[in-house]
């Protein structure tokens, strides 16, 4: 590991000032992703600014009836919070489906959003990879891409974003707040992760040096009946090979509102707008759910090694939506 | 100017305060083992994947291999060496002994620290990924074998001692009826 300086910030202004404009400095939150990548040499910061003690560790109900979640709230505290569990149960489930009990106590909301891909060519730290070494090529396309993207990828990078939490946040229209030396800003989660294109090394739309301060969820009564489901290669403690967060409001057999986001299929949590449009206003039958899944997955461009993800996601979405439809109060 | 790459830190480990100068690259795991001679905490993967290095940090379980020692400055650490009360073992330790919750023992300190936290997290009403209904209205989940397996899934055991690990956790939690 490269030697590095360490400073601890007490407040947001202090953190911004300590980081400054140094491109080789990084914020340290739980460290569960950054320290791991520093050990393998993928991340080589010269300075760390520890933000774990910033007063951003609160979860508050907003006046509108949504939630404001601080950036340093740990994954454990997020999933255990009664307002999260009752207003957005799929969010609590998504967080609980990620990592392990002893990682979730360390991992924070901000760090979870900005965790890097688990593509093995990226984490390997040696050899070509367009994300790590722009212009060096993408060995995954011809090589090992079992768990890579089927939606929104490019010929330059087919990596997925590994977060479970972000999938539920995407379904619920989360807005990310950040601070910079020039003042605060906001970004809808849908715009936090730019399209891959030919710049897979550009992973967020945040300005340089920005500190994520929190995430706001607008009120969403539909979210009270929501669910997260994750498919993985073992029963627990593994990254998803496919996942979905869904919320459904059915009245008199008709879909009033539906939210659907997919995980482990793209470089960002994938909000399934086409599926939502296909289902809204129609019957909540298995056929309709299947047609909705197909409408979304029509855009899928799988590689030979990950073509299994398309039927997997189709089955997952249909199962999750029909289950929610069947449980709807009549 | 290059920033300093060492710091003096104070850690409270098993009730005792230690002040040491650390290279910032030192993990809490290496500080415990190499500097404080507390070798009960084990290094398996050094990448957050196996749970062998699990300790209690400010009372919560954490993987000490991804925790920088310098970032633990001022915090309280409990390792497997600090669980017993004199000669009286912690109920989780006693249950692992009574029920053979281990074979080679390498993963055991991490399993035990994790289990201590699992029992507290469950008592605090925390749901898990296998909890059918996470809404608070549904009430706290029963600590079944399935719940214990999920909550302990961050601790791998290469010997495959899982059956007795689950029993040991259940006994220590007073949940044997639900879990066995
Ligand atoms: C073995 C293992 C299994 C895992 N399994 C899963 C899983 O199944 N699902 C899942 O979703 N995740 C999983 N994870 C990933 C884990 O959830 C993330 O590592 C964690 O959420 C990152 O949060 P952190 O606070 O530790 O971030 P850090 O490691 O501290 O930071 C990550 C990045 O975010 C930046 N950063 C952090 N906070 C801020 C902020 N407020 N503003 C600006 N930048 C910031 C840092 O500079 C760094 O670049 C797993 C991790 C491990 C080690
Ligand atoms: S998929 Fe992306 S991260 Fe993986 S090797 Fe290709 S460019 Fe690198
Ligand atoms: S040594 Fe820390 S998790 Fe394996
Ligand atoms: S008892 Fe040997 S690894 Fe678990």
Coordinates of C-alpha atoms and ligand atoms in Angstrom, one line a residue:
Chain A
X1 CA 0.0 0.0 0.0
X2 CA 1.2 3.5 -0.7
X3 CA 1.9 5.7 2.3
X4 CA -0.8 8.3 3.0
X5 CA -1.7 11.2 5.3
X6 CA -4.7 11.0 7.5
X7 CA -6.9 13.8 8.9
X8 CA -10.2 13.7 10.7
X9 CA -12.9 16.2 9.9
X10 CA -15.4 17.4 12.6
X11 CA -17.9 19.2 10.3
X12 CA -18.8 19.5 6.6
X13 CA -16.9 22.8 6.1
X14 CA -13.8 21.2 7.7
X15 CA -14.0 18.2 5.5
X16 CA -14.3 20.3 2.3
X17 CA -11.3 22.4 3.4
X18 CA -9.2 19.4 4.3
X19 CA -9.8 17.7 1.0
X20 CA -9.4 20.9 -1.0
X21 CA -8.7 20.5 -4.7
X22 CA -6.2 17.7 -4.2
X23 CA -7.1 15.1 -6.8
X24 CA -5.1 12.5 -4.8
X25 CA -7.1 13.0 -1.6
X26 CA -10.1 10.9 -0.8
X27 CA -12.9 10.9 1.8
X28 CA -12.8 7.9 4.1
X29 CA -16.2 6.8 5.5
X30 CA -16.5 3.1 6.7
X31 CA -13.5 2.2 4.6
X32 CA -15.0 -1.1 3.6
X33 CA -14.5 -0.5 -0.1
X34 CA -11.7 2.1 -0.1
X35 CA -9.3 0.3 2.3
X36 CA -9.9 -2.9 0.4
X37 CA -8.9 -1.2 -2.9
X38 CA -6.0 0.5 -1.3
X39 CA -4.6 -2.9 -0.2
X40 CA -4.6 -4.1 -3.8
X41 CA -3.3 -0.9 -5.2
X42 CA -6.4 0.0 -7.3
X43 CA -6.9 3.1 -5.1
X44 CA -3.7 5.0 -4.3
X45 CA -4.7 8.1 -2.4
X46 CA -2.0 10.3 -0.9
X47 CA -4.3 11.7 1.8
X48 CA -7.5 10.5 3.5
X49 CA -10.0 12.8 5.1
X50 CA -12.0 10.8 7.6
X51 CA -15.7 11.9 7.6
X52 CA -17.1 9.2 9.9
X53 CA -17.6 11.7 12.7
X54 CA -19.4 14.4 10.7
X55 CA -22.9 15.2 12.1
X56 CA -24.5 13.5 9.1
X57 CA -25.7 10.4 11.0
X58 CA -29.4 11.2 11.4
X59 CA -32.5 9.9 9.7
X60 CA -35.4 12.4 9.8
X61 CA -39.0 12.3 8.5
X62 CA -39.4 15.3 6.2
X63 CA -42.4 17.7 6.5
X64 CA -43.8 16.2 3.3
X65 CA -43.7 12.7 4.8
X66 CA -40.5 11.4 3.1
X67 CA -37.2 10.7 4.7
X68 CA -33.9 12.6 4.9
X69 CA -31.0 10.2 5.5
X70 CA -27.5 11.5 6.4
X71 CA -24.5 10.4 4.4
X72 CA -22.7 8.8 7.4
X73 CA -25.7 6.8 8.6
X74 CA -24.4 3.2 8.7
X75 CA -26.1 0.5 6.7
X76 CA -27.0 -1.2 10.0
X77 CA -28.7 1.9 11.4
X78 CA -30.5 2.5 8.1
X79 CA -32.0 -1.0 7.9
X80 CA -33.0 -1.0 11.6
X81 CA -34.7 2.4 11.6
X82 CA -38.5 2.0 12.2
X83 CA -39.4 4.8 9.7
X84 CA -37.4 3.2 7.0
X85 CA -38.9 -0.2 7.7
X86 CA -42.4 1.0 7.7
X87 CA -42.4 3.7 5.0
X88 CA -39.9 2.0 2.6
X89 CA -39.6 -1.7 3.6
X90 CA -37.8 -2.6 0.3
X91 CA -35.0 -0.2 1.2
X92 CA -34.5 -1.9 4.6
X93 CA -34.6 -5.3 2.8
X94 CA -32.1 -4.2 0.1
X95 CA -29.6 -3.0 2.7
X96 CA -30.0 -6.2 4.8
X97 CA -29.4 -8.2 1.6
X98 CA -25.9 -6.6 1.2
X99 CA -22.6 -7.6 2.7
X100 CA -22.6 -9.0 6.3
X101 CA -23.6 -7.8 9.8
X102 CA -20.0 -6.9 10.6
X103 CA -19.6 -4.9 7.3
X104 CA -23.0 -3.1 7.6
X105 CA -22.1 -1.6 10.9
X106 CA -19.1 0.1 9.2
X107 CA -20.5 0.9 5.7
X108 CA -22.2 4.2 5.2
X109 CA -24.9 5.5 2.9
X110 CA -22.5 7.8 1.0
X111 CA -19.8 5.1 0.7
X112 CA -22.4 2.6 -0.5
X113 CA -23.5 4.8 -3.3
X114 CA -19.9 5.5 -4.4
X115 CA -18.5 1.9 -4.0
X116 CA -16.6 0.7 -7.1
X117 CA -17.5 -2.2 -9.4
X118 CA -16.6 -5.8 -8.5
X119 CA -15.5 -6.5 -12.1
X120 CA -12.5 -8.8 -11.4
X121 CA -10.3 -7.1 -14.1
X122 CA -10.9 -3.8 -12.3
X123 CA -10.2 -5.1 -8.8
X124 CA -7.2 -7.1 -9.9
X125 CA -5.2 -3.9 -10.1
X126 CA -3.0 -5.2 -13.0
X127 CA -3.6 -5.6 -16.7
X128 CA -5.9 -3.6 -18.9
X129 CA -9.2 -2.1 -17.9
X130 CA -10.8 1.1 -19.4
X131 CA -12.2 2.1 -16.0
X132 CA -8.9 1.8 -14.1
X133 CA -6.6 2.7 -17.0
X134 CA -8.6 4.7 -19.6
X135 CA -7.9 3.6 -23.1
X136 CA -6.3 0.2 -22.1
X137 CA -9.2 -1.9 -23.3
X138 CA -12.0 -4.0 -21.7
X139 CA -10.9 -7.6 -21.3
X140 CA -14.3 -8.5 -19.8
X141 CA -16.0 -8.3 -23.2
X142 CA -14.0 -11.2 -24.6
X143 CA -13.3 -12.7 -21.2
X144 CA -15.1 -13.4 -17.9
X145 CA -18.3 -11.4 -17.9
X146 CA -20.8 -13.8 -16.2
X147 CA -21.9 -11.1 -13.8
X148 CA -21.6 -8.1 -16.1
X149 CA -24.2 -5.7 -17.5
X150 CA -27.0 -6.5 -20.0
X151 CA -28.5 -3.0 -20.0
X152 CA -27.0 0.3 -20.9
X153 CA -23.4 -1.0 -21.3
X154 CA -21.0 0.2 -24.0
X155 CA -18.2 -1.3 -26.1
X156 CA -15.8 0.3 -23.6
X157 CA -17.1 -1.1 -20.3
X158 CA -19.7 -3.7 -19.3
X159 CA -19.3 -3.5 -15.5
X160 CA -22.2 -3.3 -13.1
X161 CA -22.8 -1.2 -10.1
X162 CA -22.8 -3.6 -7.1
X163 CA -25.0 -1.7 -4.6
X164 CA -28.2 -3.3 -3.3
X165 CA -29.2 -0.2 -1.4
X166 CA -29.0 2.0 -4.5
X167 CA -31.6 -0.2 -6.3
X168 CA -34.3 0.6 -3.7
X169 CA -33.3 4.2 -3.6
X170 CA -33.7 4.4 -7.4
X171 CA -37.2 2.9 -7.2
X172 CA -38.2 5.6 -4.7
X173 CA -36.8 8.7 -6.6
X174 CA -34.0 9.5 -4.2
X175 CA -32.2 12.8 -4.5
X176 CA -28.6 13.0 -3.5
X177 CA -27.4 16.2 -1.6
X178 CA -23.8 17.2 -1.7
X179 CA -21.6 20.1 -0.5
X180 CA -18.7 21.7 -2.3
X181 CA -16.5 24.7 -1.4
X182 CA -18.8 26.7 -3.8
X183 CA -22.0 25.7 -2.0
X184 CA -24.4 22.9 -1.8
X185 CA -26.1 21.0 -4.7
X186 CA -28.5 18.2 -5.5
X187 CA -28.7 15.4 -8.0
X188 CA -31.5 13.0 -8.6
X189 CA -30.0 9.5 -8.1
X190 CA -31.0 8.8 -11.7
X191 CA -28.4 11.4 -12.7
X192 CA -25.7 10.5 -10.2
X193 CA -24.2 7.8 -12.4
X194 CA -23.6 9.1 -16.0
X195 CA -24.0 6.8 -19.0
X196 CA -20.9 4.7 -19.7
X197 CA -20.3 5.7 -23.3
X198 CA -16.5 6.0 -23.9
X199 CA -15.7 7.3 -20.5
X200 CA -16.2 4.4 -18.0
X201 CA -13.7 6.1 -15.7
X202 CA -16.2 8.9 -15.1
X203 CA -18.4 7.2 -12.5
X204 CA -20.3 10.1 -11.0
X205 CA -21.7 13.4 -12.0
X206 CA -20.6 15.0 -8.7
X207 CA -18.3 18.0 -9.0
X208 CA -14.7 17.4 -8.0
X209 CA -14.2 17.3 -4.2
X210 CA -17.9 17.1 -3.5
X211 CA -19.0 15.6 -0.2
X212 CA -22.2 13.7 -0.3
X213 CA -24.2 15.0 2.7
X214 CA -27.3 12.9 2.4
X215 CA -30.1 11.3 0.5
X216 CA -33.7 12.5 0.5
X217 CA -36.7 10.3 -0.3
X218 CA -39.8 12.1 -1.4
X219 CA -43.0 10.8 0.2
X220 CA -44.3 7.6 -1.6
X221 CA -47.3 6.0 -0.1
X222 CA -46.9 3.2 -2.7
X223 CA -43.6 2.3 -1.1
X224 CA -45.3 1.1 2.1
X225 CA -46.0 -2.1 0.1
X226 CA -42.7 -2.7 -1.5
X227 CA -40.2 -5.6 -1.6
X228 CA -36.6 -6.2 -2.6
X229 CA -35.5 -9.6 -3.9
X230 CA -31.9 -10.6 -4.7
X231 CA -30.6 -13.6 -6.6
X232 CA -27.1 -14.7 -5.9
X233 CA -24.9 -17.8 -6.3
X234 CA -25.2 -18.7 -2.6
X235 CA -27.9 -18.2 -0.1
X236 CA -26.3 -15.3 1.7
X237 CA -23.3 -12.9 1.8
X238 CA -22.7 -12.5 -1.9
X239 CA -23.2 -9.8 -4.5
X240 CA -26.3 -10.0 -6.6
X241 CA -26.4 -11.6 -10.0
X242 CA -29.7 -10.0 -10.4
X243 CA -32.1 -8.1 -8.1
X244 CA -35.2 -6.0 -8.1
X245 CA -37.0 -3.5 -5.9
X246 CA -40.7 -3.2 -6.6
X247 CA -43.7 -1.4 -5.1
X248 CA -47.2 -1.8 -6.3
X249 CA -50.6 -0.2 -5.7
X250 CA -53.5 -2.2 -7.1
X251 CA -57.1 -1.1 -6.6
X252 CA -60.0 -3.1 -8.0
X253 CA -57.6 -5.2 -10.0
X254 CA -56.1 -2.1 -11.7
X255 CA -52.5 -1.0 -11.3
X256 CA -52.7 2.6 -9.9
X257 CA -49.0 3.0 -9.4
X258 CA -45.9 0.8 -9.8
X259 CA -42.2 1.3 -9.0
X260 CA -39.6 -1.0 -10.3
X261 CA -35.8 -0.8 -10.3
X262 CA -33.3 -3.6 -11.3
X263 CA -29.9 -4.3 -9.8
X264 CA -26.7 -6.0 -11.1
X265 CA -27.7 -5.5 -14.7
X266 CA -26.1 -2.1 -15.5
X267 CA -23.5 0.4 -14.5
X268 CA -26.1 2.1 -12.4
X269 CA -29.3 1.0 -10.5
X270 CA -31.7 0.6 -13.4
X271 CA -35.1 2.2 -13.1
X272 CA -37.4 0.2 -15.2
X273 CA -39.5 3.0 -16.6
X274 CA -40.7 1.0 -19.7
X275 CA -42.1 -1.7 -17.5
X276 CA -43.7 0.8 -15.2
X277 CA -45.4 2.5 -18.2
X278 CA -46.6 -0.9 -19.6
X279 CA -48.2 -1.9 -16.3
X280 CA -49.8 1.4 -15.1
X281 CA -53.5 1.6 -15.6
X282 CA -53.9 -2.0 -16.7
X283 CA -54.7 -5.3 -14.9
X284 CA -52.4 -6.7 -12.3
X285 CA -52.3 -10.1 -13.9
X286 CA -49.3 -12.4 -14.5
X287 CA -49.6 -11.8 -18.3
X288 CA -49.5 -8.1 -17.8
X289 CA -46.5 -8.4 -15.5
X290 CA -44.7 -10.6 -18.0
X291 CA -45.4 -8.1 -20.8
X292 CA -44.0 -5.3 -18.6
X293 CA -40.9 -7.3 -17.9
X294 CA -40.5 -8.0 -21.6
X295 CA -41.0 -4.3 -22.4
X296 CA -38.0 -3.4 -20.2
X297 CA -35.8 -6.2 -21.2
X298 CA -36.3 -5.6 -25.0
X299 CA -33.4 -3.2 -24.6
X300 CA -31.1 -5.9 -23.2
X301 CA -27.9 -6.6 -25.1
X302 CA -26.3 -9.5 -23.3
X303 CA -22.9 -11.0 -24.1
X304 CA -22.5 -14.8 -24.6
X305 CA -21.5 -15.4 -20.9
X306 CA -24.3 -13.4 -19.3
X307 CA -27.3 -14.1 -21.6
X308 CA -28.8 -16.1 -18.6
X309 CA -29.5 -12.8 -16.9
X310 CA -32.3 -11.8 -19.3
X311 CA -34.6 -14.8 -18.5
X312 CA -33.4 -14.6 -14.9
X313 CA -34.5 -10.9 -14.6
X314 CA -37.7 -11.6 -16.5
X315 CA -38.7 -14.4 -14.0
X316 CA -37.6 -12.3 -11.0
X317 CA -39.7 -9.3 -12.1
X318 CA -42.7 -11.4 -12.9
X319 CA -42.5 -13.3 -9.6
X320 CA -42.0 -10.2 -7.5
X321 CA -44.8 -8.2 -9.1
X322 CA -47.4 -11.0 -9.2
X323 CA -46.6 -11.7 -5.5
X324 CA -47.2 -8.0 -4.6
X325 CA -50.4 -8.1 -6.8
X326 CA -51.7 -11.2 -5.0
X327 CA -51.1 -9.7 -1.6
X328 CA -52.9 -6.4 -2.5
X329 CA -55.9 -5.7 -0.4
X330 CA -59.0 -6.3 -2.4
Chain B
X1 CA 4.9 19.1 1.3
X2 CA 4.1 15.4 2.0
X3 CA 1.7 14.9 4.8
X4 CA 2.8 12.9 7.9
X5 CA 2.2 9.2 7.4
X6 CA 2.3 8.2 11.1
X7 CA 0.1 9.2 14.0
X8 CA 0.0 8.6 17.7
X9 CA -3.3 7.0 18.7
X10 CA -5.1 5.9 21.8
X11 CA -7.2 2.8 21.8
X12 CA -9.2 1.3 24.6
X13 CA -8.8 -2.5 24.2
X14 CA -10.6 -4.8 26.6
X15 CA -10.8 -2.1 29.1
X16 CA -7.2 -1.1 28.9
X17 CA -5.9 2.1 27.3
X18 CA -3.0 1.8 24.9
X19 CA -1.1 4.7 23.2
X20 CA 0.9 3.7 20.2
X21 CA 2.5 5.3 17.1
X22 CA 1.1 3.7 14.0
X23 CA 1.9 3.9 10.3
X24 CA -1.4 5.0 8.8
X25 CA -1.5 1.9 6.7
X26 CA -1.8 -0.3 9.8
X27 CA -5.2 -2.0 10.1
X28 CA -6.8 -2.4 13.5
X29 CA -6.3 -6.2 13.0
X30 CA -2.5 -5.8 12.6
X31 CA -2.3 -3.3 15.5
X32 CA -4.1 -5.8 17.8
X33 CA -2.0 -8.8 16.7
X34 CA 1.4 -7.3 16.0
X35 CA 1.6 -4.4 18.4
X36 CA -0.6 -5.4 21.3
X37 CA 0.1 -9.1 21.2
X38 CA -3.6 -9.9 21.2
X39 CA -3.4 -12.8 18.8
X40 CA -6.9 -14.1 19.5
X41 CA -8.3 -12.1 16.7
X42 CA -7.4 -14.0 13.5
X43 CA -6.5 -13.0 10.0
X44 CA -8.1 -15.0 7.3
X45 CA -8.6 -13.2 4.0
X46 CA -7.6 -9.6 5.0
X47 CA -10.3 -8.4 2.6
X48 CA -13.4 -8.3 4.6
X49 CA -14.7 -11.6 3.2
X50 CA -14.3 -14.2 5.9
X51 CA -15.2 -12.6 9.3
X52 CA -12.2 -14.2 11.2
X53 CA -11.0 -10.8 12.3
X54 CA -14.4 -9.7 13.7
X55 CA -14.1 -7.6 16.9
X56 CA -16.5 -5.3 18.8
X57 CA -15.9 -1.7 18.0
X58 CA -17.8 0.7 20.3
X59 CA -19.9 -2.4 21.1
X60 CA -20.7 -3.2 17.5
X61 CA -19.2 -6.0 15.4
X62 CA -16.8 -4.9 12.7
X63 CA -14.2 -6.5 10.5
X64 CA -10.9 -5.3 11.9
X65 CA -9.0 -6.0 8.6
X66 CA -10.8 -3.1 6.8
X67 CA -10.7 -0.8 9.8
X68 CA -7.6 1.5 9.8
X69 CA -6.1 1.7 13.2
X70 CA -5.7 5.4 12.9
X71 CA -9.4 5.8 12.2
X72 CA -10.2 3.8 15.3
X73 CA -8.4 6.5 17.4
X74 CA -10.3 7.2 20.6
X75 CA -12.6 4.2 20.2
X76 CA -13.3 1.1 22.3
X77 CA -12.4 -2.3 21.1
X78 CA -13.4 -5.7 22.6
X79 CA -11.6 -8.8 21.3
X80 CA -12.3 -12.4 22.1
X81 CA -9.7 -12.0 24.9
X82 CA -11.9 -9.4 26.6
X83 CA -15.2 -11.3 26.7
X84 CA -14.7 -13.5 29.8
X85 CA -15.3 -12.1 33.3
X86 CA -12.1 -13.3 35.0
X87 CA -12.3 -17.2 34.9
X88 CA -16.0 -17.1 34.0
X89 CA -16.4 -17.5 30.3
X90 CA -18.9 -15.3 28.4
X91 CA -22.2 -17.3 27.8
X92 CA -21.4 -17.5 24.1
X93 CA -17.9 -18.9 24.8
X94 CA -19.3 -21.4 27.2
X95 CA -22.0 -22.5 24.7
X96 CA -19.3 -23.0 21.9
X97 CA -17.3 -25.2 24.3
X98 CA -20.3 -27.2 25.6
X99 CA -21.7 -27.8 22.1
X100 CA -18.4 -28.2 20.1
X101 CA -19.1 -25.1 18.1
X102 CA -15.7 -25.4 16.4
X103 CA -13.2 -27.9 15.0
X104 CA -9.8 -26.3 14.2
X105 CA -10.8 -23.1 16.1
X106 CA -9.4 -20.7 13.6
X107 CA -12.7 -19.0 12.8
X108 CA -13.9 -19.3 16.3
X109 CA -12.8 -15.9 17.8
X110 CA -14.6 -14.1 15.0
X111 CA -17.6 -16.4 15.3
X112 CA -17.9 -15.7 19.0
X113 CA -17.5 -11.9 18.7
X114 CA -20.0 -11.9 15.9
X115 CA -22.5 -14.1 17.9
X116 CA -22.3 -11.7 20.9
X117 CA -23.4 -8.9 18.6
X118 CA -26.0 -11.0 16.8
X119 CA -27.7 -11.7 20.1
X120 CA -27.7 -8.0 21.0
X121 CA -28.9 -6.9 17.5
X122 CA -31.7 -9.4 17.7
X123 CA -32.6 -8.2 21.2
X124 CA -32.8 -4.7 19.9
X125 CA -35.3 -5.8 17.3
X126 CA -33.2 -5.6 14.2
X127 CA -34.6 -7.6 11.3
X128 CA -32.4 -9.6 8.9
X129 CA -32.5 -10.5 5.2
X130 CA -34.6 -13.6 6.0
X131 CA -37.1 -11.8 8.2
X132 CA -40.4 -12.2 6.4
X133 CA -41.9 -8.8 7.3
X134 CA -39.4 -6.1 8.3
X135 CA -42.0 -3.6 9.2
X136 CA -41.9 -2.6 12.9
X137 CA -45.6 -3.4 13.2
X138 CA -44.8 -7.1 12.5
X139 CA -42.8 -7.2 15.8
X140 CA -39.4 -8.6 16.3
X141 CA -38.5 -11.9 14.5
X142 CA -38.0 -15.1 16.4
X143 CA -34.4 -16.2 16.5
X144 CA -34.9 -19.3 14.5
X145 CA -32.0 -21.4 13.0
X146 CA -32.6 -19.7 9.6
X147 CA -32.3 -16.3 11.3
X148 CA -29.1 -17.3 13.1
X149 CA -27.6 -18.7 9.8
X150 CA -28.3 -15.5 8.0
X151 CA -27.1 -13.2 10.8
X152 CA -23.9 -15.3 11.1
X153 CA -23.3 -15.6 7.4
X154 CA -20.4 -13.1 7.5
X155 CA -18.3 -15.6 9.4
X156 CA -17.1 -18.4 7.2
X157 CA -15.9 -21.7 8.7
X158 CA -13.7 -23.9 6.5
X159 CA -14.1 -26.9 8.8
X160 CA -17.9 -26.8 8.3
X161 CA -18.7 -26.6 12.0
X162 CA -21.9 -24.7 11.1
X163 CA -24.4 -27.1 12.6
X164 CA -22.9 -26.7 16.1
X165 CA -22.2 -23.0 15.6
X166 CA -25.9 -22.4 15.1
X167 CA -26.7 -24.5 18.1
X168 CA -24.2 -22.7 20.2
X169 CA -25.6 -19.3 19.3
X170 CA -29.1 -20.5 19.9
X171 CA -28.1 -21.8 23.4
X172 CA -26.3 -18.6 24.3
X173 CA -29.4 -16.6 23.2
X174 CA -31.7 -18.8 25.2
X175 CA -33.5 -19.6 21.9
X176 CA -32.8 -23.3 21.6
X177 CA -36.5 -24.2 21.3
X178 CA -37.0 -21.9 18.3
X179 CA -33.7 -22.8 16.6
X180 CA -33.1 -26.5 17.1
Ligands
LIG1 C1 -16.9 -8.8 1.4 C2 -17.9 -7.7 1.0 C3 -19.1 -8.0 0.6 C4 -20.0 -7.0 0.2 N1 -21.2 -7.3 -0.3 C5 -22.1 -6.3 -0.7 C6 -23.4 -6.6 -1.2 O1 -23.8 -7.8 -1.3 N2 -24.2 -5.6 -1.6 C7 -23.7 -4.3 -1.5 O2 -24.5 -3.4 -1.9 N3 -22.5 -4.0 -1.1 C8 -21.7 -5.0 -0.6 N4 -20.4 -4.7 -0.2 C9 -20.0 -3.3 -0.4 C10 -20.2 -2.4 0.8 O3 -21.6 -2.2 0.9 C11 -19.5 -1.1 0.6 O4 -18.1 -1.4 0.7 C12 -19.9 0.0 1.5 O5 -21.3 0.3 1.4 C13 -19.1 1.2 1.3 O6 -19.4 2.1 2.3 P1 -18.2 2.8 3.2 O7 -18.8 3.8 4.1 O8 -17.4 1.7 3.8 O9 -17.3 3.5 2.0 P2 -15.8 3.8 1.9 O10 -15.0 2.5 1.6 O11 -15.3 4.6 3.1 O12 -15.8 4.7 0.6 C14 -16.1 4.3 -0.7 C15 -15.9 5.4 -1.7 O13 -16.9 6.4 -1.4 C16 -16.2 7.7 -1.2 N5 -17.1 8.3 -0.1 C17 -17.6 7.8 1.0 N6 -18.5 8.6 1.6 C18 -18.5 9.7 0.8 C19 -19.2 10.9 1.0 N7 -20.1 11.2 2.0 N8 -19.0 11.9 0.0 C20 -18.2 11.7 -1.0 N9 -17.5 10.5 -1.2 C21 -17.6 9.6 -0.3 C22 -14.9 7.3 -0.7 O14 -13.9 8.4 -1.0 C23 -14.6 6.1 -1.5 O15 -14.1 6.5 -2.8 C24 -19.6 -5.6 0.2 C25 -18.3 -5.4 0.7 C26 -17.4 -6.4 1.1 C27 -16.1 -6.0 1.6
LIG2 S1 -16.0 -4.2 -17.7 FE1 -15.3 -2.1 -17.2 S2 -14.4 -2.4 -15.2 FE2 -14.5 -4.5 -16.2 S3 -12.6 -4.8 -17.4 FE3 -14.1 -3.8 -18.7 S4 -13.6 -1.6 -18.6 FE4 -12.7 -2.6 -16.8
LIG3 S1 -9.6 -11.3 7.8 FE1 -11.0 -9.7 8.0 S2 -12.8 -10.6 7.0 FE2 -11.2 -12.0 6.6
LIG4 S1 -13.5 -24.3 13.1 FE1 -12.0 -24.5 11.6 S2 -12.5 -22.8 10.3 FE2 -14.2 -22.9 11.6

